[in-house]
PDB file of C-alpha atoms in Angstrom:
ATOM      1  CA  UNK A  59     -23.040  30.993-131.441  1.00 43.00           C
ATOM      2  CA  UNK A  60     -20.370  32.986-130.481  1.00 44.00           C
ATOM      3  CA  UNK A  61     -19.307  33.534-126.429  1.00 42.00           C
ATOM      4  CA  UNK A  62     -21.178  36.178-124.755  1.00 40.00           C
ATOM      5  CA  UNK A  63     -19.047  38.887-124.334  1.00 43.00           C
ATOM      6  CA  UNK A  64     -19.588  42.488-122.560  1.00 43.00           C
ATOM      7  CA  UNK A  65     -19.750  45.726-123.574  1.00 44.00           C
ATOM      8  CA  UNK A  66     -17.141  46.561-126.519  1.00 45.00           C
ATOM      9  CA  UNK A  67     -14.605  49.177-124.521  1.00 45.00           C
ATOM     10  CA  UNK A  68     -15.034  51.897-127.100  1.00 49.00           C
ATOM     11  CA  UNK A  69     -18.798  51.186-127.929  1.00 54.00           C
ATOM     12  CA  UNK A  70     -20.814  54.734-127.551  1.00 84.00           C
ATOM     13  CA  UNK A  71     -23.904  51.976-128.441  1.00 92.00           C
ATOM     14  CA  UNK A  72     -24.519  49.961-125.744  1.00 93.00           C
ATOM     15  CA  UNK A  73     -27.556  47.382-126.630  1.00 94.00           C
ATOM     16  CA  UNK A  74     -28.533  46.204-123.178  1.00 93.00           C
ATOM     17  CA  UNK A  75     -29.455  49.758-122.258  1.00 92.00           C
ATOM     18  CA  UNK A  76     -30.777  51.021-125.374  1.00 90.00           C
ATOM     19  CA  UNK A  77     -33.294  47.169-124.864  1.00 89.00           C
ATOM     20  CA  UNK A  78     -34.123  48.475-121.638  1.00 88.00           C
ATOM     21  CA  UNK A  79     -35.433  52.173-123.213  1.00 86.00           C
ATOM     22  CA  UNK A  80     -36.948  50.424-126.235  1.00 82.00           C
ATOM     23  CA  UNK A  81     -38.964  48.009-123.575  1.00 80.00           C
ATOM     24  CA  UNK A  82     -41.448  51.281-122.168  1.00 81.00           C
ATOM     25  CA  UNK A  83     -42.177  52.427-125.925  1.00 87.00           C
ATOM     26  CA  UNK A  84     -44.382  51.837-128.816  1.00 92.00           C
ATOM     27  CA  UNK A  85     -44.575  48.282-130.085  1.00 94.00           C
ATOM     28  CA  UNK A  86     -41.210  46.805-128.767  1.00 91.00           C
ATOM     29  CA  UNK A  87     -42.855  47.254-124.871  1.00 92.00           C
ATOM     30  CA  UNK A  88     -46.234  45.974-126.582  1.00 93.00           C
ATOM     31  CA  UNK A  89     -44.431  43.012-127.723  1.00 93.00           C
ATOM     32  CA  UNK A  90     -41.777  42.896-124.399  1.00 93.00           C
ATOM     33  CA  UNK A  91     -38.604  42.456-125.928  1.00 94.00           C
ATOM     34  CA  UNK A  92     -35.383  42.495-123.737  1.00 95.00           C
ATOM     35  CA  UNK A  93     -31.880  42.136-123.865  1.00 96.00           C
ATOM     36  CA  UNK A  94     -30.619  38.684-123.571  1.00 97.00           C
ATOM     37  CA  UNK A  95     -26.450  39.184-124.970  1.00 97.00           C
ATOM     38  CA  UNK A  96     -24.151  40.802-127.417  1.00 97.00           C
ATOM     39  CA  UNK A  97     -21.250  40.510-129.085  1.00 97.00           C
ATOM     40  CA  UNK A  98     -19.242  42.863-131.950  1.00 96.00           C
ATOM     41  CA  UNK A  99     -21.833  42.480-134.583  1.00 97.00           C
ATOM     42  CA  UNK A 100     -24.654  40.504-133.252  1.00 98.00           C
ATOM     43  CA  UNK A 101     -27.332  41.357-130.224  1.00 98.00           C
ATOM     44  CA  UNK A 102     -29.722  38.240-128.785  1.00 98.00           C
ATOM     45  CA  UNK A 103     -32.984  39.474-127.642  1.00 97.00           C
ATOM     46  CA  UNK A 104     -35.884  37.576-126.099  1.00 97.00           C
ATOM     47  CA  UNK A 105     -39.680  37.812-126.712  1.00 96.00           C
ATOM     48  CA  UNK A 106     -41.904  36.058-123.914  1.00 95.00           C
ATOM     49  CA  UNK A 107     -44.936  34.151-125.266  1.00 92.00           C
ATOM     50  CA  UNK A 108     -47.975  35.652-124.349  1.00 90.00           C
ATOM     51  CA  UNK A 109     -51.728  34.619-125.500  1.00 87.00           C
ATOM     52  CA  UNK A 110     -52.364  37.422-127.163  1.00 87.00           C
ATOM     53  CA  UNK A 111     -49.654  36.495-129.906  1.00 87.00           C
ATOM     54  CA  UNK A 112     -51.421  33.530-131.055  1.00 85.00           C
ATOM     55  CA  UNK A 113     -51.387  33.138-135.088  1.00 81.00           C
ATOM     56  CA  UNK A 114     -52.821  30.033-134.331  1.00 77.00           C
ATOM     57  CA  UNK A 115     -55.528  29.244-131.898  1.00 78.00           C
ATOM     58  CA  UNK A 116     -55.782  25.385-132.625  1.00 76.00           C
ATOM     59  CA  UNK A 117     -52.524  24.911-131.473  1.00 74.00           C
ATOM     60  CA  UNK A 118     -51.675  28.054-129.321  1.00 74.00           C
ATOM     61  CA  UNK A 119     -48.706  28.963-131.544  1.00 77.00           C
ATOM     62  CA  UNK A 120     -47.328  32.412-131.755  1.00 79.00           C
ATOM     63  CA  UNK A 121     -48.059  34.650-135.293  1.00 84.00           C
ATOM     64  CA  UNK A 122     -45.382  35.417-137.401  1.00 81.00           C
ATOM     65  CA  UNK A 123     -45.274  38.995-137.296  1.00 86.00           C
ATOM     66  CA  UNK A 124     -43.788  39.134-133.749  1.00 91.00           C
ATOM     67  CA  UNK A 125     -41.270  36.811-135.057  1.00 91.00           C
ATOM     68  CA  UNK A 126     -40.497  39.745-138.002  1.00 91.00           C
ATOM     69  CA  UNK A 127     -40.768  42.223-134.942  1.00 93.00           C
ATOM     70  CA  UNK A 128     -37.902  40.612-132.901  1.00 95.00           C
ATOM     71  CA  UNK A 129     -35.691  39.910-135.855  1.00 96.00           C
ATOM     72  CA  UNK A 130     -36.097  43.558-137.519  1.00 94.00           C
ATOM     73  CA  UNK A 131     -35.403  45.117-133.868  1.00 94.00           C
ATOM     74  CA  UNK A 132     -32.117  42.524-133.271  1.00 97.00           C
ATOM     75  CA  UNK A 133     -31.204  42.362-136.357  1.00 97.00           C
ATOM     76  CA  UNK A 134     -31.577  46.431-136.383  1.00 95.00           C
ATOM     77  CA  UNK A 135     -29.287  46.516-132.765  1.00 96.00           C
ATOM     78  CA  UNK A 136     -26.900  44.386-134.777  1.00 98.00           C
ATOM     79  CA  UNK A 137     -25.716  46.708-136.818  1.00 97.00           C
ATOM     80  CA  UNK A 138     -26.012  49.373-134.457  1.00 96.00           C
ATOM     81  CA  UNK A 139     -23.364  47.364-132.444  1.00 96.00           C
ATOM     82  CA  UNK A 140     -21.071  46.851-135.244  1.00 96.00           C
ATOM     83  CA  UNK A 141     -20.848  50.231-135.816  1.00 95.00           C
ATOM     84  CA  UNK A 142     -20.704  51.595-132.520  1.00 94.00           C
ATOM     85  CA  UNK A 143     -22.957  54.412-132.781  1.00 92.00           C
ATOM     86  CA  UNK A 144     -27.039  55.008-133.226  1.00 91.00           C
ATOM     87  CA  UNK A 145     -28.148  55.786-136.550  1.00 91.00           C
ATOM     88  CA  UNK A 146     -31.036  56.602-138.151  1.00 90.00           C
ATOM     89  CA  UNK A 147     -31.901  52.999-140.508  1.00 92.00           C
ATOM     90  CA  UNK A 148     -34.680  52.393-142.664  1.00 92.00           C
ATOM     91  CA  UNK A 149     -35.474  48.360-143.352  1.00 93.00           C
ATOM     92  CA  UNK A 150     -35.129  47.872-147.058  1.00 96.00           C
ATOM     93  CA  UNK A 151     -36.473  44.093-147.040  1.00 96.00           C
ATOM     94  CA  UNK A 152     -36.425  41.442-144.541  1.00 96.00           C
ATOM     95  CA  UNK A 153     -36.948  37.851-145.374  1.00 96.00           C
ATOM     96  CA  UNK A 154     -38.126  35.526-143.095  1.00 94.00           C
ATOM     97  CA  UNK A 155     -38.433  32.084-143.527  1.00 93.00           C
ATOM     98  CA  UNK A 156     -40.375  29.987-140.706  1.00 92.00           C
ATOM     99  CA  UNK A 157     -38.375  26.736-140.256  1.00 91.00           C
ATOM    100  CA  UNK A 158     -41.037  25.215-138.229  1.00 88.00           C
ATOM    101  CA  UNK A 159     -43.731  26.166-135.538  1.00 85.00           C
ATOM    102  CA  UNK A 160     -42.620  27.765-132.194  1.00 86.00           C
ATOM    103  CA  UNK A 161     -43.718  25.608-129.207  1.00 87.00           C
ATOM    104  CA  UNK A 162     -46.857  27.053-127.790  1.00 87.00           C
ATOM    105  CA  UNK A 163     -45.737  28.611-123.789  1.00 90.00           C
ATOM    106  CA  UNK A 164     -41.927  29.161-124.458  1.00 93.00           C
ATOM    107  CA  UNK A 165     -40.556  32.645-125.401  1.00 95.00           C
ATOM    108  CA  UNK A 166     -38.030  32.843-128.596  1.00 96.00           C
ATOM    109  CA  UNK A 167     -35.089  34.062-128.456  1.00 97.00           C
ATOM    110  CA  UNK A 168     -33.878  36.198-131.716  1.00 97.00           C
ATOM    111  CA  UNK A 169     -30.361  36.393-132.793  1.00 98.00           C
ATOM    112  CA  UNK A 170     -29.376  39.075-135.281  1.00 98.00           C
ATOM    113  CA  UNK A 171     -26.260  39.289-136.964  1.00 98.00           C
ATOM    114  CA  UNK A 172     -24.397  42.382-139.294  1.00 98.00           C
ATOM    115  CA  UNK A 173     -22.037  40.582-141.570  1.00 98.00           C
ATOM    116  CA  UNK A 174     -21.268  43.318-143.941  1.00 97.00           C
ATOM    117  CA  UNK A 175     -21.369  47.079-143.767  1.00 96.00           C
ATOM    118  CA  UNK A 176     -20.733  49.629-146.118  1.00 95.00           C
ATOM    119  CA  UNK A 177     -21.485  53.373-146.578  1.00 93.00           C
ATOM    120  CA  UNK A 178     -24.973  53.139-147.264  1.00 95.00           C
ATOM    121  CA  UNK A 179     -26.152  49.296-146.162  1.00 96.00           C
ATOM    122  CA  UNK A 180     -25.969  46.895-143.408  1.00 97.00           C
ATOM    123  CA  UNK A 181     -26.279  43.609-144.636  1.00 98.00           C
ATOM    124  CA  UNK A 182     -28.306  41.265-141.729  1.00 98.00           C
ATOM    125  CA  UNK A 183     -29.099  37.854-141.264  1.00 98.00           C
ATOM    126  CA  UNK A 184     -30.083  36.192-137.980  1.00 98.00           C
ATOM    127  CA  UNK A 185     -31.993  33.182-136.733  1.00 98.00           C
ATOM    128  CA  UNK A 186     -35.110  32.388-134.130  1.00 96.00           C
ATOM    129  CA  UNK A 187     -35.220  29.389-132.047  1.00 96.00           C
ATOM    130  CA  UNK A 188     -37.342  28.502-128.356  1.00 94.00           C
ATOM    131  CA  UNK A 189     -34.609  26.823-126.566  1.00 94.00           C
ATOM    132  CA  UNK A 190     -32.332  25.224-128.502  1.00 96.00           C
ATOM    133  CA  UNK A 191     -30.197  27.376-130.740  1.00 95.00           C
ATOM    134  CA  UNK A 192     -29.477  24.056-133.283  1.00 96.00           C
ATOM    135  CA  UNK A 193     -32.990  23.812-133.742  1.00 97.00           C
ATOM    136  CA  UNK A 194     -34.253  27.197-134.781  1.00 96.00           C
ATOM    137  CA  UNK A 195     -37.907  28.442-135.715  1.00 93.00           C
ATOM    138  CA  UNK A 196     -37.082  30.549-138.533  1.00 94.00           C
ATOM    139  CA  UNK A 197     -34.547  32.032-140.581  1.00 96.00           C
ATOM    140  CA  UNK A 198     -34.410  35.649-141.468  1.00 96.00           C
ATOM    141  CA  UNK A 199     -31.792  37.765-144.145  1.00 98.00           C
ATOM    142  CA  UNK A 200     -32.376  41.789-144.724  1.00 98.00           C
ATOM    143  CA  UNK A 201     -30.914  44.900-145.698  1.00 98.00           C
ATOM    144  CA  UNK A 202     -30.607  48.233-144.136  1.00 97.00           C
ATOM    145  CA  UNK A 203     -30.566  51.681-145.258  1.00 96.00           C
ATOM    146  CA  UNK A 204     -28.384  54.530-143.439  1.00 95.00           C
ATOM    147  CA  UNK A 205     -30.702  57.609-143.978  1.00 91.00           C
ATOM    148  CA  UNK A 206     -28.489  60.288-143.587  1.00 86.00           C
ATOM    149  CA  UNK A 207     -25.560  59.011-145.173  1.00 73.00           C
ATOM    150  CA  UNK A 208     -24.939  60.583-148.526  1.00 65.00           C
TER     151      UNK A 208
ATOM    152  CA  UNK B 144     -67.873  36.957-141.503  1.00 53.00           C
ATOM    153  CA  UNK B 145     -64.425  35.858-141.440  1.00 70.00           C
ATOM    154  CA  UNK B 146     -62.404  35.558-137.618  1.00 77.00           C
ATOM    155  CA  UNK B 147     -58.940  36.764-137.122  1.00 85.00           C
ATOM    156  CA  UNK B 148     -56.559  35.066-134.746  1.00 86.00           C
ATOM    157  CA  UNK B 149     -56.036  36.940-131.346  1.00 88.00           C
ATOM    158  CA  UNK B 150     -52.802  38.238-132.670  1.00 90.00           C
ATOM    159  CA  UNK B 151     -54.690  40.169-135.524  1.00 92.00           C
ATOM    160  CA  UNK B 152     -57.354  41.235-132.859  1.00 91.00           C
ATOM    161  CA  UNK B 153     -55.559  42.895-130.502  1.00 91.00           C
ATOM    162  CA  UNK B 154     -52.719  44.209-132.955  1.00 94.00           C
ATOM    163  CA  UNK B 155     -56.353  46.253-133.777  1.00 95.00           C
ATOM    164  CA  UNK B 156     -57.157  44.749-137.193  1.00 96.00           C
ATOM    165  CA  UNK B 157     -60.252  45.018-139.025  1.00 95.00           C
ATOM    166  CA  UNK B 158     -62.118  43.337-141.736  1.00 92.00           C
ATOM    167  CA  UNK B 159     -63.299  45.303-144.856  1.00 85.00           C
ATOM    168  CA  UNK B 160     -65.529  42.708-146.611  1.00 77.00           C
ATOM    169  CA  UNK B 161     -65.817  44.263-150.292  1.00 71.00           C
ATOM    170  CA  UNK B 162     -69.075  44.433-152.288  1.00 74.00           C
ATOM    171  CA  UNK B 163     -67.774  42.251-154.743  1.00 75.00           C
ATOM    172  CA  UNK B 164     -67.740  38.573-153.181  1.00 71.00           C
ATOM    173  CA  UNK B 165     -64.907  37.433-155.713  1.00 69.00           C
ATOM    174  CA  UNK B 166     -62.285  40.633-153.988  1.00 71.00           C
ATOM    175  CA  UNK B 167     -60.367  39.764-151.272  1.00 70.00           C
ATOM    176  CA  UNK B 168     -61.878  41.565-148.197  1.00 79.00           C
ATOM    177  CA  UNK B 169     -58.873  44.335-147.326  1.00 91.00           C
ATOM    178  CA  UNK B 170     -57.761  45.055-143.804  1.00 96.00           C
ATOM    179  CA  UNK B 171     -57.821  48.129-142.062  1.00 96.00           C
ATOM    180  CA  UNK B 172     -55.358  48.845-139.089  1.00 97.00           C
ATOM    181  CA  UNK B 173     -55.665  51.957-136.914  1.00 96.00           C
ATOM    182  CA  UNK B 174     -53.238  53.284-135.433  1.00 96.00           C
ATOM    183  CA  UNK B 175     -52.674  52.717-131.761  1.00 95.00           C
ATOM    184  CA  UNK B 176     -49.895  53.436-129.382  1.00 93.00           C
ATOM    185  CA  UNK B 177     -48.730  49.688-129.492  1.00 94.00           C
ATOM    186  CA  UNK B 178     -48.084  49.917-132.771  1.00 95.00           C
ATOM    187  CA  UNK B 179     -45.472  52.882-132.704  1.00 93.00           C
ATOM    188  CA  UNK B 180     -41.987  52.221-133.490  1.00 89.00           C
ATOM    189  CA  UNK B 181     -39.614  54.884-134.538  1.00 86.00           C
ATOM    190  CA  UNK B 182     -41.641  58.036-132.821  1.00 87.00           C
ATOM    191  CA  UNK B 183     -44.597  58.895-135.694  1.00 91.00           C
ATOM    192  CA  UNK B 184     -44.271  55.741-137.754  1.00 93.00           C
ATOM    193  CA  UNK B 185     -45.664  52.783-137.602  1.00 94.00           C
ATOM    194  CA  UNK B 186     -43.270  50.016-136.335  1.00 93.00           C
ATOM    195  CA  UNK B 187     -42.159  47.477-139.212  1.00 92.00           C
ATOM    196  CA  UNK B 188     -43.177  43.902-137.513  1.00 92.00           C
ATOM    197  CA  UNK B 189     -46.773  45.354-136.761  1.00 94.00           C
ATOM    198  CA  UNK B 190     -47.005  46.405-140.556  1.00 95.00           C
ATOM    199  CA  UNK B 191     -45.315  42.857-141.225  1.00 94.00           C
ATOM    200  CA  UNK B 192     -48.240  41.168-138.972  1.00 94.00           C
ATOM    201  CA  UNK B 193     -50.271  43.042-141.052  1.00 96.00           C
ATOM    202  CA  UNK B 194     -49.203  42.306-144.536  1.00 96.00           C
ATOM    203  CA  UNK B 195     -49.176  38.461-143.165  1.00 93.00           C
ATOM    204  CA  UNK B 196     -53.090  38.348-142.168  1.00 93.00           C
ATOM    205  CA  UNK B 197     -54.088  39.962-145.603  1.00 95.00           C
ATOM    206  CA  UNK B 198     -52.152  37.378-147.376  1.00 94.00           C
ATOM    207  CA  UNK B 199     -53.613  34.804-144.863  1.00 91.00           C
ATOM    208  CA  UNK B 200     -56.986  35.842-145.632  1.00 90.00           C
ATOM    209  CA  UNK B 201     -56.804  36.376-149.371  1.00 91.00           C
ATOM    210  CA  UNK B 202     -56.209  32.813-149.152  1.00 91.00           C
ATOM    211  CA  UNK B 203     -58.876  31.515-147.316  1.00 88.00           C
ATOM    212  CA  UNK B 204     -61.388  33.926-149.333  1.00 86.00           C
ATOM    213  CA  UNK B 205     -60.144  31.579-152.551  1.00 87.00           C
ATOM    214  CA  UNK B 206     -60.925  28.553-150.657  1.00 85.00           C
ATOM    215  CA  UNK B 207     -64.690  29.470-149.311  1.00 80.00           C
ATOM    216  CA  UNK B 208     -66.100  27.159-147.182  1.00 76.00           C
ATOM    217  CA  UNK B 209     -63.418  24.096-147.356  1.00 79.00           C
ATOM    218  CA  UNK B 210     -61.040  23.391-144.353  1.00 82.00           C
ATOM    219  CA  UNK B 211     -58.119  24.311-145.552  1.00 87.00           C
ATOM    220  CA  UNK B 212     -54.786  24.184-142.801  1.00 87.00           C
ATOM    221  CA  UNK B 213     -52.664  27.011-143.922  1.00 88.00           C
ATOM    222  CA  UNK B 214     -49.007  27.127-142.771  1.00 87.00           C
ATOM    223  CA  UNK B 215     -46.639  29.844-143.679  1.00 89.00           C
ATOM    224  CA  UNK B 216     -43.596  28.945-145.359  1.00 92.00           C
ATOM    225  CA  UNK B 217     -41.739  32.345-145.754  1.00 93.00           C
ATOM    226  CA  UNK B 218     -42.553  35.623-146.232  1.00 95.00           C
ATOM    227  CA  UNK B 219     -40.070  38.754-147.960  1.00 96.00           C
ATOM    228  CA  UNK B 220     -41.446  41.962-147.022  1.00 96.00           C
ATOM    229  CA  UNK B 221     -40.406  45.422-148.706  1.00 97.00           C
ATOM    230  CA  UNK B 222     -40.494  48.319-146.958  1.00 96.00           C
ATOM    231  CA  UNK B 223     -41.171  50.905-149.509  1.00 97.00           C
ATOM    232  CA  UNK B 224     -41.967  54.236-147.719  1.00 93.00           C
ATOM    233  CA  UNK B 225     -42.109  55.093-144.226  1.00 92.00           C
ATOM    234  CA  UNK B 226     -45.545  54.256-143.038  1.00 95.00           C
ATOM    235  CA  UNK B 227     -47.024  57.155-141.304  1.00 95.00           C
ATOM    236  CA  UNK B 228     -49.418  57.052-138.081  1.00 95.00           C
ATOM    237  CA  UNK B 229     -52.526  57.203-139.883  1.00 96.00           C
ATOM    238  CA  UNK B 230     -55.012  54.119-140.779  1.00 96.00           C
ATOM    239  CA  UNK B 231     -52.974  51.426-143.014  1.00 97.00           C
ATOM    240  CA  UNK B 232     -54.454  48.929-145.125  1.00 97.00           C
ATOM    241  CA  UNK B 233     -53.517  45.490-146.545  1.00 97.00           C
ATOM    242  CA  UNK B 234     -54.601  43.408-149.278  1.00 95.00           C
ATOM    243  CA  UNK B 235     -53.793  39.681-150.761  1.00 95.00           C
ATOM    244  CA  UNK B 236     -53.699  38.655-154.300  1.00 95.00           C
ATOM    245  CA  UNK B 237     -53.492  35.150-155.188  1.00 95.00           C
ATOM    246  CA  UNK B 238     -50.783  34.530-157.371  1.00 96.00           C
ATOM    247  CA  UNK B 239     -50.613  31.026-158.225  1.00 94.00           C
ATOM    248  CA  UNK B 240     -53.483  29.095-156.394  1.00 92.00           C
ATOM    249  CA  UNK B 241     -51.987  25.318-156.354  1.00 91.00           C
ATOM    250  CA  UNK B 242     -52.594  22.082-154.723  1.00 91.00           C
ATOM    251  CA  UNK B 243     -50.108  22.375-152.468  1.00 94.00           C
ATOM    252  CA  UNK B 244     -48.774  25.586-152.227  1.00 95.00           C
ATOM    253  CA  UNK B 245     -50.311  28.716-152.734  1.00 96.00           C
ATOM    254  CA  UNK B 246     -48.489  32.365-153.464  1.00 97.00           C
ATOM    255  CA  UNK B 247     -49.819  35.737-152.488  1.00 97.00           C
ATOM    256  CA  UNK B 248     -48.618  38.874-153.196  1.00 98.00           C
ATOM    257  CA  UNK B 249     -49.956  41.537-150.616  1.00 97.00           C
ATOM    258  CA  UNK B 250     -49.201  45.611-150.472  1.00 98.00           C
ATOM    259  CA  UNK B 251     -50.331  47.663-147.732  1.00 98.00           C
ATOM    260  CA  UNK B 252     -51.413  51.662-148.849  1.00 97.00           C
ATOM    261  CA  UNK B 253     -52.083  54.129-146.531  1.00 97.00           C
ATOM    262  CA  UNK B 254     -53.634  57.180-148.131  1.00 93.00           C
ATOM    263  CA  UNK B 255     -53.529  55.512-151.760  1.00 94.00           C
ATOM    264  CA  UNK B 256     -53.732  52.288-152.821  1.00 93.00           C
ATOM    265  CA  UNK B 257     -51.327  52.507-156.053  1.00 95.00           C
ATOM    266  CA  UNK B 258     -48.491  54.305-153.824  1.00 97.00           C
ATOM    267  CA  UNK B 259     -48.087  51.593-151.723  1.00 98.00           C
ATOM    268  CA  UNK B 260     -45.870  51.699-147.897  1.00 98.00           C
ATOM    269  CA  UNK B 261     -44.896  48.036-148.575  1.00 98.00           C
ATOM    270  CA  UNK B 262     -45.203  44.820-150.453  1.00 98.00           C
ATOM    271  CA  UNK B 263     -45.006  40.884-149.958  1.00 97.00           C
ATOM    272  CA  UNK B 264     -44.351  37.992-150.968  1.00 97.00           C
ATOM    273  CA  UNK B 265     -45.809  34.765-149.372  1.00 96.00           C
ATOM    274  CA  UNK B 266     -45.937  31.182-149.738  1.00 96.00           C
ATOM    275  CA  UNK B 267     -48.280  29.184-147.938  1.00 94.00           C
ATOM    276  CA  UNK B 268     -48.154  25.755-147.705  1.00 93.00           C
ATOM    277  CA  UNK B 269     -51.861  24.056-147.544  1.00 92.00           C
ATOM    278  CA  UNK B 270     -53.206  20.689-146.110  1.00 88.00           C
ATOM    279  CA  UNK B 271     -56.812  20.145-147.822  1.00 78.00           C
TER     280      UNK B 271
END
């Protein structure tokens, strides 16, 4: 992973703050993401475990679907960040692939990257992991639309 | 009756068991202000969660009363239309039922069923 870095000097997107109005509204507060880092093209956000994300109540391990919520939201910020500005995106597809189970009482951390841009898509990729970034819990690639661009 | 994990219970899932014992029971989800993500849409990860459960239970439907440890492998979801903040359902189609692994195909409809708001792909791996 790439150094944590601060604000980009010319950004008119900044992801820590737009994490912080995300986390009162609508599913992201619901789910408590936050802002953990960003860089150029990639934001790191952070979802805490809680019991009422359990997939899996034999072993206490968290459902996919906040998984898909915390890479679609830092994978969305991602691009976001690369290019500098808020726009309107609409997921195309997002494919997630779980690695292995997240430990039960540890939050995951979500790192979403934009590795290619043009006028219409954002290209995404990013990865989960619960501690250890070498070791992650699942693998996600996706595409986004820009809705207003022609 | 079949139980949903907590996740699916207080995301605000329901069960729709179907006449027909051989259909998949669909889900309903209503909509709820947790579930909001770009202001009057649903947000995509709760319609992911969604999509997930219905594929998760078309699954266990096939296998009736055996213990059967499902574990999802990976899932590709495609968002199709914007899904509006009105009640959203889900259902799972078994698409190759194997020893091992088992795929499901699941779409989620809000007012119709054949215009779909997305569509899945899952494969479950299974421990009989």
């Amino acid at each position: 992973m790439a150094d944590r870095v601060g604000p980009v000097a010319d950004a008119t997107f900044d992801p820590a703050r737009f994490a912080r109005l995300l986390s009162g509204l609508g599913h992201n507060a619901w789910l408590g993401l936050g802002y953990v880092a960003h860089g150029p093209d990639w934001v790191d956000l952070r979802l805490p475990y809680a019991d009422t994300l359990i997939g899996d109540p034999d072993t206490g391990v968290l459902a996919s679907g906040p998984i898909v919520a915390l890479m679609d939201m830092a994978t969305s910020m991602a691009v976001w960040t690369r290019v500098a500005a808020f726009m309107p995106l609409a997921t195309l597809d997002l494919r997630v692939d779980y690695l292995r189970a997240a430990v039960s009482g540890r939050a995951v951390i979500g790192h979403g990257e934009c590795y290619r841009l043009t006028r219409r898509i954002g290209f995404v990729r990013g990865q989960a992991h619960d501690g250890d970034p070498d070791d992650p819990v699942a693998h996600v690639a996706g595409t986004f639309m820009f809705t207003d661009a022609a | 009756m079949m139980q949903l994990p907590p996740y699916a219970r207080t995301l605000g899932i329901l069960i729709h068991e179907d006449d027909d014992p051989d259909v998949a029971p669909h889900l309903r989800l209503p909509p709820a202000d947790h579930l909001m993500g770009r202001p009057g849409f649903l947000h995509g990860g709760a319609l992911s969660g969604l999509l997930e459960m219905a594929g998760i239970l078309a699954a266990r439907q096939a296998f009736g009363d055996a213990y059967v440890a499902i574990k999802p492998i990976g899932m590709t979801v495609d968002f199709l239309r914007g899904a509006r903040f009105v009640p959203t359902f889900a259902r799972g189609l078994l698409v190759r039922n194997g020893a091992r692994i088992t795929a499901v195909a699941v779409h989620a409809w809000q007012d119709d069923e054949t215009r779909p708001v997305a569509t899945a792909r899952m494969n479950l791996s299974l421990a009989r």
